[in-house]
Amino acid sequence: MDDQTALAEDAPVCASPLRRRLWLALGYAAVGLGIAGTVLPLLPTTPFLLLAAGAFAKSSPALRDRLYRDPRFGPLLRDWQSEGAIPRKGKAAALIGMSVSWAIVALTASRPLVPILAGTCMAAVAVYIVTRPSPSRRAPQDAAPDGAAEEDGGNVSALRNEA
């Protein structure tokens, strides 16, 4: 991999073939769960993709870069990496999903302590989500007209250098 596509915090690729395969397997499993999260309302997508990106950084930087260039998942990962930001639509989906989940737990729990504990945990996560900033700007690949984003070839590190 050349320096132009490397991220600043690249972890060295594992030298051990066994560890590399384990990181690779974790990355693929996390991508699978992230993809499932796009269609299952209560399964998050972004945390699994962040885990996959981290695992791929240790096993296959090319796969990590492919995640960052993906038209569906790339903007979420780039927003989180550059700003720690969660899009408003994602925040709303997470809060609605947690509310529906808590309502189901509250209606089906046999003991009152269960919804209290679940609600406390969900409230803490909700506070964390709401306090994350929204992306200040769209990534150049998303906003550029007429394919102008292709000038840098999907360079992930270029996004970090702009800020």
PDB file of C-alpha atoms in Angstrom:
ATOM      1  CA  MET A   1       0.000   0.000   0.000  1.00  0.00           C
ATOM      2  CA  ASP A   2       1.392   3.414  -0.882  1.00  0.00           C
ATOM      3  CA  ASP A   3       1.667   6.400   1.446  1.00  0.00           C
ATOM      4  CA  GLN A   4      -1.099   8.286  -0.356  1.00  0.00           C
ATOM      5  CA  THR A   5      -3.806   5.917   0.851  1.00  0.00           C
ATOM      6  CA  ALA A   6      -2.392   5.293   4.318  1.00  0.00           C
ATOM      7  CA  LEU A   7      -4.186   6.666   7.339  1.00  0.00           C
ATOM      8  CA  ALA A   8      -2.129   8.443   9.960  1.00  0.00           C
ATOM      9  CA  GLU A   9      -2.930   5.933  12.672  1.00  0.00           C
ATOM     10  CA  ASP A  10      -2.220   2.814  10.627  1.00  0.00           C
ATOM     11  CA  ALA A  11      -1.364  -0.121  12.802  1.00  0.00           C
ATOM     12  CA  PRO A  12       1.319  -2.380  11.428  1.00  0.00           C
ATOM     13  CA  VAL A  13      -0.018  -5.470   9.709  1.00  0.00           C
ATOM     14  CA  CYS A  14       0.416  -8.540  11.892  1.00  0.00           C
ATOM     15  CA  ALA A  15       3.503 -10.536  11.044  1.00  0.00           C
ATOM     16  CA  SER A  16       2.025 -13.737  12.441  1.00  0.00           C
ATOM     17  CA  PRO A  17      -0.086 -15.505   9.784  1.00  0.00           C
ATOM     18  CA  LEU A  18      -2.410 -16.920  12.452  1.00  0.00           C
ATOM     19  CA  ARG A  19      -3.052 -13.524  14.056  1.00  0.00           C
ATOM     20  CA  ARG A  20      -3.505 -11.944  10.650  1.00  0.00           C
ATOM     21  CA  ARG A  21      -6.148 -14.543   9.763  1.00  0.00           C
ATOM     22  CA  LEU A  22      -7.912 -13.991  13.090  1.00  0.00           C
ATOM     23  CA  TRP A  23      -8.007 -10.218  12.512  1.00  0.00           C
ATOM     24  CA  LEU A  24      -9.225 -10.838   8.973  1.00  0.00           C
ATOM     25  CA  ALA A  25     -11.976 -13.169  10.230  1.00  0.00           C
ATOM     26  CA  LEU A  26     -13.031 -10.598  12.837  1.00  0.00           C
ATOM     27  CA  GLY A  27     -13.139  -7.927  10.120  1.00  0.00           C
ATOM     28  CA  TYR A  28     -15.312 -10.028   7.832  1.00  0.00           C
ATOM     29  CA  ALA A  29     -17.634 -10.981  10.713  1.00  0.00           C
ATOM     30  CA  ALA A  30     -17.974  -7.332  11.705  1.00  0.00           C
ATOM     31  CA  VAL A  31     -18.744  -6.322   8.100  1.00  0.00           C
ATOM     32  CA  GLY A  32     -21.397  -9.053   7.984  1.00  0.00           C
ATOM     33  CA  LEU A  33     -22.997  -7.757  11.186  1.00  0.00           C
ATOM     34  CA  GLY A  34     -22.766  -4.191   9.883  1.00  0.00           C
ATOM     35  CA  ILE A  35     -24.524  -5.174   6.674  1.00  0.00           C
ATOM     36  CA  ALA A  36     -27.182  -7.005   8.683  1.00  0.00           C
ATOM     37  CA  GLY A  37     -27.590  -3.800  10.695  1.00  0.00           C
ATOM     38  CA  THR A  38     -28.649  -1.938   7.570  1.00  0.00           C
ATOM     39  CA  VAL A  39     -31.800  -4.052   7.334  1.00  0.00           C
ATOM     40  CA  LEU A  40     -32.388  -5.033  10.964  1.00  0.00           C
ATOM     41  CA  PRO A  41     -33.687  -2.030  12.880  1.00  0.00           C
ATOM     42  CA  LEU A  42     -32.185  -2.895  16.282  1.00  0.00           C
ATOM     43  CA  LEU A  43     -28.710  -3.923  15.116  1.00  0.00           C
ATOM     44  CA  PRO A  44     -26.257  -1.022  14.809  1.00  0.00           C
ATOM     45  CA  THR A  45     -24.205  -0.620  11.651  1.00  0.00           C
ATOM     46  CA  THR A  46     -21.481   1.916  12.339  1.00  0.00           C
ATOM     47  CA  PRO A  47     -19.881   0.303  15.433  1.00  0.00           C
ATOM     48  CA  PHE A  48     -19.438  -2.951  13.540  1.00  0.00           C
ATOM     49  CA  LEU A  49     -17.938  -1.131  10.570  1.00  0.00           C
ATOM     50  CA  LEU A  50     -15.536   0.723  12.863  1.00  0.00           C
ATOM     51  CA  LEU A  51     -14.529  -2.625  14.355  1.00  0.00           C
ATOM     52  CA  ALA A  52     -14.076  -4.048  10.850  1.00  0.00           C
ATOM     53  CA  ALA A  53     -11.926  -1.086   9.808  1.00  0.00           C
ATOM     54  CA  GLY A  54      -9.718  -1.595  12.861  1.00  0.00           C
ATOM     55  CA  ALA A  55      -9.421  -5.327  12.259  1.00  0.00           C
ATOM     56  CA  PHE A  56      -8.665  -4.819   8.574  1.00  0.00           C
ATOM     57  CA  ALA A  57      -5.999  -2.242   9.476  1.00  0.00           C
ATOM     58  CA  LYS A  58      -4.126  -5.044  11.241  1.00  0.00           C
ATOM     59  CA  SER A  59      -4.764  -7.697   8.617  1.00  0.00           C
ATOM     60  CA  SER A  60      -5.465  -6.088   5.232  1.00  0.00           C
ATOM     61  CA  PRO A  61      -5.127  -2.319   4.835  1.00  0.00           C
ATOM     62  CA  ALA A  62      -6.501  -2.652   1.304  1.00  0.00           C
ATOM     63  CA  LEU A  63      -9.785  -3.991   2.697  1.00  0.00           C
ATOM     64  CA  ARG A  64      -9.862  -1.198   5.291  1.00  0.00           C
ATOM     65  CA  ASP A  65      -9.403   1.385   2.547  1.00  0.00           C
ATOM     66  CA  ARG A  66     -12.133  -0.317   0.531  1.00  0.00           C
ATOM     67  CA  LEU A  67     -14.525   0.181   3.461  1.00  0.00           C
ATOM     68  CA  TYR A  68     -13.639   3.877   3.626  1.00  0.00           C
ATOM     69  CA  ARG A  69     -14.263   4.273  -0.118  1.00  0.00           C
ATOM     70  CA  ASP A  70     -17.575   2.384  -0.062  1.00  0.00           C
ATOM     71  CA  PRO A  71     -20.382   4.725  -1.178  1.00  0.00           C
ATOM     72  CA  ARG A  72     -22.781   3.533   1.528  1.00  0.00           C
ATOM     73  CA  PHE A  73     -20.511   2.975   4.532  1.00  0.00           C
ATOM     74  CA  GLY A  74     -17.553   5.222   3.727  1.00  0.00           C
ATOM     75  CA  PRO A  75     -19.193   8.540   4.646  1.00  0.00           C
ATOM     76  CA  LEU A  76     -20.197   7.221   8.082  1.00  0.00           C
ATOM     77  CA  LEU A  77     -16.684   5.986   8.777  1.00  0.00           C
ATOM     78  CA  ARG A  78     -15.021   9.150   7.472  1.00  0.00           C
ATOM     79  CA  ASP A  79     -17.358  11.398   9.485  1.00  0.00           C
ATOM     80  CA  TRP A  80     -16.613   9.436  12.638  1.00  0.00           C
ATOM     81  CA  GLN A  81     -12.869   9.350  12.001  1.00  0.00           C
ATOM     82  CA  SER A  82     -12.464  13.008  11.121  1.00  0.00           C
ATOM     83  CA  GLU A  83     -14.955  14.591  13.552  1.00  0.00           C
ATOM     84  CA  GLY A  84     -16.360  11.907  15.849  1.00  0.00           C
ATOM     85  CA  ALA A  85     -19.634  12.828  14.153  1.00  0.00           C
ATOM     86  CA  ILE A  86     -22.884  10.925  13.737  1.00  0.00           C
ATOM     87  CA  PRO A  87     -25.373  12.089  11.077  1.00  0.00           C
ATOM     88  CA  ARG A  88     -28.733  13.374  12.361  1.00  0.00           C
ATOM     89  CA  LYS A  89     -30.545  10.630  10.486  1.00  0.00           C
ATOM     90  CA  GLY A  90     -28.381   8.033  12.234  1.00  0.00           C
ATOM     91  CA  LYS A  91     -28.995   9.620  15.628  1.00  0.00           C
ATOM     92  CA  ALA A  92     -32.738   9.620  15.037  1.00  0.00           C
ATOM     93  CA  ALA A  93     -32.718   5.977  13.914  1.00  0.00           C
ATOM     94  CA  ALA A  94     -30.687   4.950  16.969  1.00  0.00           C
ATOM     95  CA  LEU A  95     -32.960   6.808  19.383  1.00  0.00           C
ATOM     96  CA  ILE A  96     -36.118   5.422  17.785  1.00  0.00           C
ATOM     97  CA  GLY A  97     -34.678   1.912  17.818  1.00  0.00           C
ATOM     98  CA  MET A  98     -33.722   2.180  21.475  1.00  0.00           C
ATOM     99  CA  SER A  99     -37.141   3.584  22.374  1.00  0.00           C
ATOM    100  CA  VAL A 100     -38.941   0.744  20.608  1.00  0.00           C
ATOM    101  CA  SER A 101     -36.609  -1.791  22.231  1.00  0.00           C
ATOM    102  CA  TRP A 102     -37.196  -0.330  25.667  1.00  0.00           C
ATOM    103  CA  ALA A 103     -40.972  -0.356  25.130  1.00  0.00           C
ATOM    104  CA  ILE A 104     -40.837  -4.044  24.189  1.00  0.00           C
ATOM    105  CA  VAL A 105     -38.734  -4.827  27.253  1.00  0.00           C
ATOM    106  CA  ALA A 106     -41.058  -2.804  29.497  1.00  0.00           C
ATOM    107  CA  LEU A 107     -44.165  -4.559  28.166  1.00  0.00           C
ATOM    108  CA  THR A 108     -42.754  -8.080  28.289  1.00  0.00           C
ATOM    109  CA  ALA A 109     -40.544  -8.071  31.393  1.00  0.00           C
ATOM    110  CA  SER A 110     -41.773 -10.100  34.341  1.00  0.00           C
ATOM    111  CA  ARG A 111     -39.792  -8.051  36.867  1.00  0.00           C
ATOM    112  CA  PRO A 112     -39.774  -4.258  37.102  1.00  0.00           C
ATOM    113  CA  LEU A 113     -36.001  -4.174  37.598  1.00  0.00           C
ATOM    114  CA  VAL A 114     -35.361  -5.355  34.022  1.00  0.00           C
ATOM    115  CA  PRO A 115     -36.870  -2.301  32.253  1.00  0.00           C
ATOM    116  CA  ILE A 116     -35.232  -0.002  34.806  1.00  0.00           C
ATOM    117  CA  LEU A 117     -31.766  -1.448  34.142  1.00  0.00           C
ATOM    118  CA  ALA A 118     -32.314  -1.607  30.390  1.00  0.00           C
ATOM    119  CA  GLY A 119     -33.673   1.943  30.356  1.00  0.00           C
ATOM    120  CA  THR A 120     -30.728   3.242  32.368  1.00  0.00           C
ATOM    121  CA  CYS A 121     -28.253   1.648  29.983  1.00  0.00           C
ATOM    122  CA  MET A 122     -30.150   2.861  26.912  1.00  0.00           C
ATOM    123  CA  ALA A 123     -30.428   6.365  28.370  1.00  0.00           C
ATOM    124  CA  ALA A 124     -26.649   6.494  28.843  1.00  0.00           C
ATOM    125  CA  VAL A 125     -26.107   5.388  25.239  1.00  0.00           C
ATOM    126  CA  ALA A 126     -28.717   7.899  24.048  1.00  0.00           C
ATOM    127  CA  VAL A 127     -26.937  10.736  25.867  1.00  0.00           C
ATOM    128  CA  TYR A 128     -23.658   9.697  24.234  1.00  0.00           C
ATOM    129  CA  ILE A 129     -25.258   9.594  20.783  1.00  0.00           C
ATOM    130  CA  VAL A 130     -27.036  12.933  21.160  1.00  0.00           C
ATOM    131  CA  THR A 131     -23.881  14.676  22.400  1.00  0.00           C
ATOM    132  CA  ARG A 132     -21.827  13.609  19.355  1.00  0.00           C
ATOM    133  CA  PRO A 133     -21.621  16.349  16.763  1.00  0.00           C
ATOM    134  CA  SER A 134     -23.338  16.105  13.416  1.00  0.00           C
ATOM    135  CA  PRO A 135     -20.998  16.180  10.414  1.00  0.00           C
ATOM    136  CA  SER A 136     -20.029  19.778   9.698  1.00  0.00           C
ATOM    137  CA  ARG A 137     -19.730  19.170   5.975  1.00  0.00           C
ATOM    138  CA  ARG A 138     -20.291  16.365   3.561  1.00  0.00           C
ATOM    139  CA  ALA A 139     -17.217  14.457   2.472  1.00  0.00           C
ATOM    140  CA  PRO A 140     -15.828  15.635  -0.883  1.00  0.00           C
ATOM    141  CA  GLN A 141     -16.846  12.384  -2.581  1.00  0.00           C
ATOM    142  CA  ASP A 142     -20.474  12.953  -1.581  1.00  0.00           C
ATOM    143  CA  ALA A 143     -20.656  16.632  -2.495  1.00  0.00           C
ATOM    144  CA  ALA A 144     -18.533  16.817  -5.646  1.00  0.00           C
ATOM    145  CA  PRO A 145     -20.504  17.170  -8.886  1.00  0.00           C
ATOM    146  CA  ASP A 146     -19.742  15.331 -12.118  1.00  0.00           C
ATOM    147  CA  GLY A 147     -17.293  12.841 -10.629  1.00  0.00           C
ATOM    148  CA  ALA A 148     -14.828  15.511  -9.455  1.00  0.00           C
ATOM    149  CA  ALA A 149     -14.185  13.405  -6.356  1.00  0.00           C
ATOM    150  CA  GLU A 150     -12.290  10.900  -8.445  1.00  0.00           C
ATOM    151  CA  GLU A 151      -9.347  13.298  -8.718  1.00  0.00           C
ATOM    152  CA  ASP A 152      -7.734  11.872  -5.600  1.00  0.00           C
ATOM    153  CA  GLY A 153      -8.683   8.276  -6.420  1.00  0.00           C
ATOM    154  CA  GLY A 154     -10.670   7.812  -3.233  1.00  0.00           C
ATOM    155  CA  ASN A 155      -7.739   8.879  -1.063  1.00  0.00           C
ATOM    156  CA  VAL A 156      -8.817   8.400   2.535  1.00  0.00           C
ATOM    157  CA  SER A 157      -5.920  10.327   4.052  1.00  0.00           C
ATOM    158  CA  ALA A 158      -6.733  13.385   1.943  1.00  0.00           C
ATOM    159  CA  LEU A 159      -9.876  13.799   4.037  1.00  0.00           C
ATOM    160  CA  ARG A 160      -7.804  13.924   7.224  1.00  0.00           C
ATOM    161  CA  ASN A 161      -5.429  16.520   5.788  1.00  0.00           C
ATOM    162  CA  GLU A 162      -8.197  18.949   4.828  1.00  0.00           C
ATOM    163  CA  ALA A 163      -9.305  19.615   8.408  1.00  0.00           C
TER     164      ALA A 163
END
